[in-house]
Tab-separated table of C-alpha atoms in Angstrom:
chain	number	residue	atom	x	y	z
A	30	UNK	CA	152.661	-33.378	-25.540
A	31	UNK	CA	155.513	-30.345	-25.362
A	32	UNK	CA	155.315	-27.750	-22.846
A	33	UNK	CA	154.861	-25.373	-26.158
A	34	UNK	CA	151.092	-27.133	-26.293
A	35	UNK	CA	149.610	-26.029	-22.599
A	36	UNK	CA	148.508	-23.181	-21.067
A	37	UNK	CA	148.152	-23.455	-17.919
A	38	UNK	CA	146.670	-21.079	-14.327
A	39	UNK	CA	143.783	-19.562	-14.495
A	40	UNK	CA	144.313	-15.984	-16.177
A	41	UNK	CA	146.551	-17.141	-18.566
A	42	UNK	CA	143.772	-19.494	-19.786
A	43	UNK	CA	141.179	-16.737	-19.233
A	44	UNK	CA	143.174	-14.678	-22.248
A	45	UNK	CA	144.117	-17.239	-24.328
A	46	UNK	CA	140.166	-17.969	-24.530
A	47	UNK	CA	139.425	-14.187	-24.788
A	48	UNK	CA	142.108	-13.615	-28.057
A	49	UNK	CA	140.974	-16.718	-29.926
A	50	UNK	CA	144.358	-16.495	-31.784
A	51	UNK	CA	144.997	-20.400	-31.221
A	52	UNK	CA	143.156	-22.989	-30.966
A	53	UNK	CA	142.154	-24.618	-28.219
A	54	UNK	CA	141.984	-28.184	-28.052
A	55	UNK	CA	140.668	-29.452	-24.716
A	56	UNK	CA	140.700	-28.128	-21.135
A	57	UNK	CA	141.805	-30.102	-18.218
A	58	UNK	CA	140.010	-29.059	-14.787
A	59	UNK	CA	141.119	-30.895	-11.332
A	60	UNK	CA	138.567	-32.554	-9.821
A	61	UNK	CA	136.254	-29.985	-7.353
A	62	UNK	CA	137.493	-26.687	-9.161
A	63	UNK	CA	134.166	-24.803	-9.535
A	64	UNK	CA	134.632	-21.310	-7.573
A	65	UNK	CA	135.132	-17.749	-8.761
A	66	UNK	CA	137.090	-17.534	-12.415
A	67	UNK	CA	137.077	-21.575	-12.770
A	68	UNK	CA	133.047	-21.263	-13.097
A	69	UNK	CA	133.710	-18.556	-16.237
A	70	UNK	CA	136.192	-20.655	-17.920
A	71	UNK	CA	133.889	-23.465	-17.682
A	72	UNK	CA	131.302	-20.944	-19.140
A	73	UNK	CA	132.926	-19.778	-21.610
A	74	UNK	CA	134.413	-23.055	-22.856
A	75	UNK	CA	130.983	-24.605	-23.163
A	76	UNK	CA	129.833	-21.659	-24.869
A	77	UNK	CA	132.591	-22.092	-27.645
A	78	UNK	CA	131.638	-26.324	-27.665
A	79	UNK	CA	135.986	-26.573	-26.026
A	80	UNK	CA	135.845	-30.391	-24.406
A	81	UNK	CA	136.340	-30.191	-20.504
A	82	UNK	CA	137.754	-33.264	-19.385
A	83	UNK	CA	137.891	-33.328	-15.099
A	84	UNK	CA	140.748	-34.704	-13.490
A	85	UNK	CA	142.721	-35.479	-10.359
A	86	UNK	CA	144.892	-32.679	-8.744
A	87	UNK	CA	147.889	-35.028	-8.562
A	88	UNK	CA	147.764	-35.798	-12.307
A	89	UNK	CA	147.363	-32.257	-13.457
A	90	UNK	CA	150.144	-31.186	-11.390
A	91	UNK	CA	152.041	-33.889	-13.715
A	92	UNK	CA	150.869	-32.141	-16.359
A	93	UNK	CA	152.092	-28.548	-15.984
A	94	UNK	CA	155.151	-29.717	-14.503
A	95	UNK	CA	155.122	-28.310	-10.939
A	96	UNK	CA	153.826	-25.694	-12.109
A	97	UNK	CA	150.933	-23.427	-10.368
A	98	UNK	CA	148.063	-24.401	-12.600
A	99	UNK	CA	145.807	-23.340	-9.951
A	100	UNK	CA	142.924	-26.129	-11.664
A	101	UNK	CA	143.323	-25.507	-15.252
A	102	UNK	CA	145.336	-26.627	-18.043
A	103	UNK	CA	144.505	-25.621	-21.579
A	104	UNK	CA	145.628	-27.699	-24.717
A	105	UNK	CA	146.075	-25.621	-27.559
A	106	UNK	CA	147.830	-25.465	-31.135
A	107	UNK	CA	151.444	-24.572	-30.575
A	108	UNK	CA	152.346	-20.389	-30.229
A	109	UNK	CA	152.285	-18.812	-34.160
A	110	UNK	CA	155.104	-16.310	-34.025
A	111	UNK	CA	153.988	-12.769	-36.380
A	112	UNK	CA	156.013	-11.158	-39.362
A	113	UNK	CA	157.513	-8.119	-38.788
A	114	UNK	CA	155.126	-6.447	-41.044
A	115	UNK	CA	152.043	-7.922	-38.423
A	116	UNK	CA	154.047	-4.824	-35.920
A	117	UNK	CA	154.080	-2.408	-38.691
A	118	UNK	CA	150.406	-2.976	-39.494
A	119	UNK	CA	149.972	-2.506	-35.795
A	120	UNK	CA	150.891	0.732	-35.443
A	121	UNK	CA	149.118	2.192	-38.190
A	122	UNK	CA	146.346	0.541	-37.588
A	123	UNK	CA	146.491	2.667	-33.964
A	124	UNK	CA	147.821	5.672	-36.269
A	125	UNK	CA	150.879	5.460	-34.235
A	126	UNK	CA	154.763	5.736	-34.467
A	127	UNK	CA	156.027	2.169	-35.038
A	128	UNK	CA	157.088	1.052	-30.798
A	129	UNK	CA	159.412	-2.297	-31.071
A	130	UNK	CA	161.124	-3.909	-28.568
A	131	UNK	CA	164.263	-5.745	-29.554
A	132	UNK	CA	165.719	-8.783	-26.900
A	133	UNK	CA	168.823	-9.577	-27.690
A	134	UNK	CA	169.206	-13.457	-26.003
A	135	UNK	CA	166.931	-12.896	-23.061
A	136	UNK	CA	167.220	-16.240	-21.574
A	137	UNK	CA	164.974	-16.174	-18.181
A	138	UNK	CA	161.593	-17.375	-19.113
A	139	UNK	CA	160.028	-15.156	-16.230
A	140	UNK	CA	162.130	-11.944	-17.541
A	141	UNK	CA	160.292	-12.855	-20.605
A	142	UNK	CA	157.223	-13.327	-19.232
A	143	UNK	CA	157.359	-10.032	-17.419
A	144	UNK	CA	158.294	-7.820	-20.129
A	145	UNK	CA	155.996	-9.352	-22.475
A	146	UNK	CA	153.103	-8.175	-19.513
A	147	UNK	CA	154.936	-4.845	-19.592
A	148	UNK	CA	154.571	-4.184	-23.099
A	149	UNK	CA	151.326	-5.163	-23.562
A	150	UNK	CA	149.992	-3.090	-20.969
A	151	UNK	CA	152.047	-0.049	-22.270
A	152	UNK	CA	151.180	-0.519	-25.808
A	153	UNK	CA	154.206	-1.555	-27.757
A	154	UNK	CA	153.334	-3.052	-30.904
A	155	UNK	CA	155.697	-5.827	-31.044
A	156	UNK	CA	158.335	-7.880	-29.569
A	157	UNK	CA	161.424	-9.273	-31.522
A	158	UNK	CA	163.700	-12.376	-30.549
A	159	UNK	CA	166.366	-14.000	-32.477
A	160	UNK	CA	165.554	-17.779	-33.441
A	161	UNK	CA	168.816	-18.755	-31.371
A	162	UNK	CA	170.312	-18.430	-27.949
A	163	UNK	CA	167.048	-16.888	-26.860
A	164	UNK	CA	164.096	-17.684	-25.043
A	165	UNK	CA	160.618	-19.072	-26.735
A	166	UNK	CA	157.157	-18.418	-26.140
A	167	UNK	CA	155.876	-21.790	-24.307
A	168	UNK	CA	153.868	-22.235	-21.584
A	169	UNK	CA	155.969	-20.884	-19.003
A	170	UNK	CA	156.514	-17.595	-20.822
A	171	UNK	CA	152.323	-17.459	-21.044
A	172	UNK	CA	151.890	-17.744	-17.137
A	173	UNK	CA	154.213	-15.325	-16.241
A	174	UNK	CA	152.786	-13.004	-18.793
A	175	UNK	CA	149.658	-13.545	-17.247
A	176	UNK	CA	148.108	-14.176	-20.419
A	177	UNK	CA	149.583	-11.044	-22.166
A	178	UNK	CA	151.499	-13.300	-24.577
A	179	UNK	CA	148.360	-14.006	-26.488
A	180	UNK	CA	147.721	-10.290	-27.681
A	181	UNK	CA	151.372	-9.335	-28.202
A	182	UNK	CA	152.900	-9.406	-31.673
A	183	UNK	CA	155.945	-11.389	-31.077
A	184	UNK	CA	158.474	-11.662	-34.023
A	185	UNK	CA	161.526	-14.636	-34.077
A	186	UNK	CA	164.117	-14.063	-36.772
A	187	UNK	CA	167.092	-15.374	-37.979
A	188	UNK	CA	169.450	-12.397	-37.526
A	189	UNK	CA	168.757	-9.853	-34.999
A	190	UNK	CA	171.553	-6.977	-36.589
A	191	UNK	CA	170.044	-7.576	-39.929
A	192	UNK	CA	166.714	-7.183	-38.638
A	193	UNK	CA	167.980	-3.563	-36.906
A	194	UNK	CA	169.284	-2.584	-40.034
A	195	UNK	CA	166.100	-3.116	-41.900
A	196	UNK	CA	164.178	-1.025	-39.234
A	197	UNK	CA	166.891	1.837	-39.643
A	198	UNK	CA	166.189	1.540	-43.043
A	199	UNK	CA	162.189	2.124	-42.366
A	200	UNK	CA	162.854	5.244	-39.739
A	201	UNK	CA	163.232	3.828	-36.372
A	202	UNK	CA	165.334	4.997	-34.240
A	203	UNK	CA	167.314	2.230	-31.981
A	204	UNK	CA	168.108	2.681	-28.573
A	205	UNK	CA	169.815	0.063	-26.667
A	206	UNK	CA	170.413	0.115	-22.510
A	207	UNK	CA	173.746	-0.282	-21.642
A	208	UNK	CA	175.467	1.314	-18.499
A	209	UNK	CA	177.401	3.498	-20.150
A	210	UNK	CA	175.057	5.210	-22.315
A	211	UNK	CA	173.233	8.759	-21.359
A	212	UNK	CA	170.986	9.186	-19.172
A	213	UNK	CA	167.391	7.707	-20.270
A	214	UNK	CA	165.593	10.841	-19.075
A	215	UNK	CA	167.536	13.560	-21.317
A	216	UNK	CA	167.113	11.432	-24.522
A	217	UNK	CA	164.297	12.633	-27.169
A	218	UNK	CA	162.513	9.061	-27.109
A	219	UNK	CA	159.708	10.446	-29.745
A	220	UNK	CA	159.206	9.349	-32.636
A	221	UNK	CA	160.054	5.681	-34.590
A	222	UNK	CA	161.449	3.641	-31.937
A	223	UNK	CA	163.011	0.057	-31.234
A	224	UNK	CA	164.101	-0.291	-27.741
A	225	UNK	CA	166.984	-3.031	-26.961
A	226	UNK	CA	167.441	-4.994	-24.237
A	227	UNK	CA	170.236	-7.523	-23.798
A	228	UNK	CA	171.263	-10.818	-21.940
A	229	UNK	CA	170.725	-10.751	-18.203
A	230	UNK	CA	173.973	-11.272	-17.472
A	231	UNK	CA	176.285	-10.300	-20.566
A	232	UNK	CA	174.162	-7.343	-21.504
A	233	UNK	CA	173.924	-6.574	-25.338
A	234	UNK	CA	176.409	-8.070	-27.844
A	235	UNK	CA	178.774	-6.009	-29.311
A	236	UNK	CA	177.701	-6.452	-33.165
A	237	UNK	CA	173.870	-4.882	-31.824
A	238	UNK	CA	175.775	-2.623	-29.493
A	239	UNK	CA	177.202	-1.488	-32.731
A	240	UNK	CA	174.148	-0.784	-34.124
A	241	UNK	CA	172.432	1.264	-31.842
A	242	UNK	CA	172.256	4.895	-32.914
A	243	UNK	CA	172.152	5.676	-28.820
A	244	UNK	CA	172.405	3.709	-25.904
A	245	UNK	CA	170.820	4.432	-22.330
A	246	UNK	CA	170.996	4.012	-18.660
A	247	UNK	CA	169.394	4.576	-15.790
A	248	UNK	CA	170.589	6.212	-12.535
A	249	UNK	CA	171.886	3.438	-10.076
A	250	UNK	CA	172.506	5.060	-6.707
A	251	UNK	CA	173.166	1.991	-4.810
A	252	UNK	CA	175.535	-0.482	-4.454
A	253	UNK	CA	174.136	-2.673	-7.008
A	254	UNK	CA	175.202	-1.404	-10.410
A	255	UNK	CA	172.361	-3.742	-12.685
A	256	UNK	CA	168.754	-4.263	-12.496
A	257	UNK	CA	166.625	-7.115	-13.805
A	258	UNK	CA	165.394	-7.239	-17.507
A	259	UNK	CA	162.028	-6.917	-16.457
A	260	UNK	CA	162.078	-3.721	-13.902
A	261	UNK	CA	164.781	-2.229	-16.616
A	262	UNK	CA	162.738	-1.948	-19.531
A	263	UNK	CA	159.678	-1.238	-18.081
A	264	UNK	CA	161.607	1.433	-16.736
A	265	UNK	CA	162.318	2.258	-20.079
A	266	UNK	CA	159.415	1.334	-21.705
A	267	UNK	CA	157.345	3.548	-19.454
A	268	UNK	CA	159.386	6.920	-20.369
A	269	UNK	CA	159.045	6.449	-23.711
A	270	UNK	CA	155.205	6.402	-23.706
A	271	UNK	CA	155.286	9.605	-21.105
A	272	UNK	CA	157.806	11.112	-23.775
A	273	UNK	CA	155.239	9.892	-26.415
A	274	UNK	CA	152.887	11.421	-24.746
């Protein structure tokens, strides 16, 4: 089985059983994992009839990877990516302007997994990723998300600057950070927005640099002149919902 079909540490699994938006097929437990949240996932899981199978610590920690299941791994149906009219729906549905963010080959899976938190907790309605050169949702993605991945609209598609263009075409603005752009904090960010943020290392490429109405940066006083993904948008993120209001 893929790393796509797990979930894996214990609030990750916690909100995948909350949403109900996949499937789970089984949970694995190691073998003496019955304190605190462990005993309400159990719950829970024999509540909705989900098959606990126990199992030992060594052969779990096979099964995520190395990674920090901390006792539970989830089976479930693999991640079902949204249509960009699931984000659209979204915001009227919270009789809001349309909030997108736009990741233009994010490659870290924990950058991902951040931002995806980030959003979620800020309420943007939806994520977009191109199909290639980017990062996917898998298991990975979910932990560092802490389980955020499961109520986040999250859009693939085939061409990214197409994709911009049709949202243009519906009355979003697009900002995109970049270095050289204006200052974040003397923009109007009301209104329609998507929000882009580029490669960790090679930033935005230059065919969606193109077509950004308005790029943005933030102050860097220090001798570093970049900040993570992650810290960046939510940066970013963060003054548009103050602007928002």
């Amino acid at each position: 089985m893929s790393k796509e079909d797990i979930v894996f540490g214990r609030n990750p699994v916690m909100e995948l059983l909350k949403s109900q938006n996949r499937t789970i097929q089984r949970l694995s437990i190691s073998k003496g994992e019955n304190k605190g949240s462990i005993n309400k996932i159990i719950g829970i899981a024999n509540d909705r009839g989900i098959r606990i199978e126990y199992i030992d610590k060594k052969n779990l920690d096979r099964v995520a990877d190395g990674g920090n299941h901390q006792g539970v791994v989830a089976y479930v149906t693999s991640y079902i990516y949204k249509d960009i009219e699931d984000i659209f729906e979204e915001a009227q549905k919270k009789e809001e302007a349309p909030f997108i963010l736009i990741l233009d080959n994010l490659e870290d899976i924990h950058n991902f997994g951040a931002i995806i938190r980030t959003a979620e907790a800020a309420g943007v309605h939806g994520i977009i990723i191109p199909e290639r050169r980017s990062v996917s949702v898998n298991s990975s993605v979910a932990k560092a998300s802490a389980g955020a991945v499961e109520f986040v609209n999250i859009v693939k598609v085939k061409n990214l600057n197409d994709t911009i263009r049709e949202l243009k075409s519906r009355g979003l603005w697009i900002y995109g950070a970049d270095m050289n752009g204006e200052y974040y904090s003397k923009a109007d960010l009301k209104g329609a927005i998507g929000l882009v943020i580029g490669n960790e290392g090679k930033g935005m490429s230059r065919l969606v640099k193109e077509n950004c109405d308005m790029m943005l940066k933030i102050p860097m006083k220090g001798k570093i002149n970049s900040l993570n993904a992650s810290v960046a948008s939510g940066i970013l993120i963060y003054e548009i919902v103050n602007q928002r209001g």
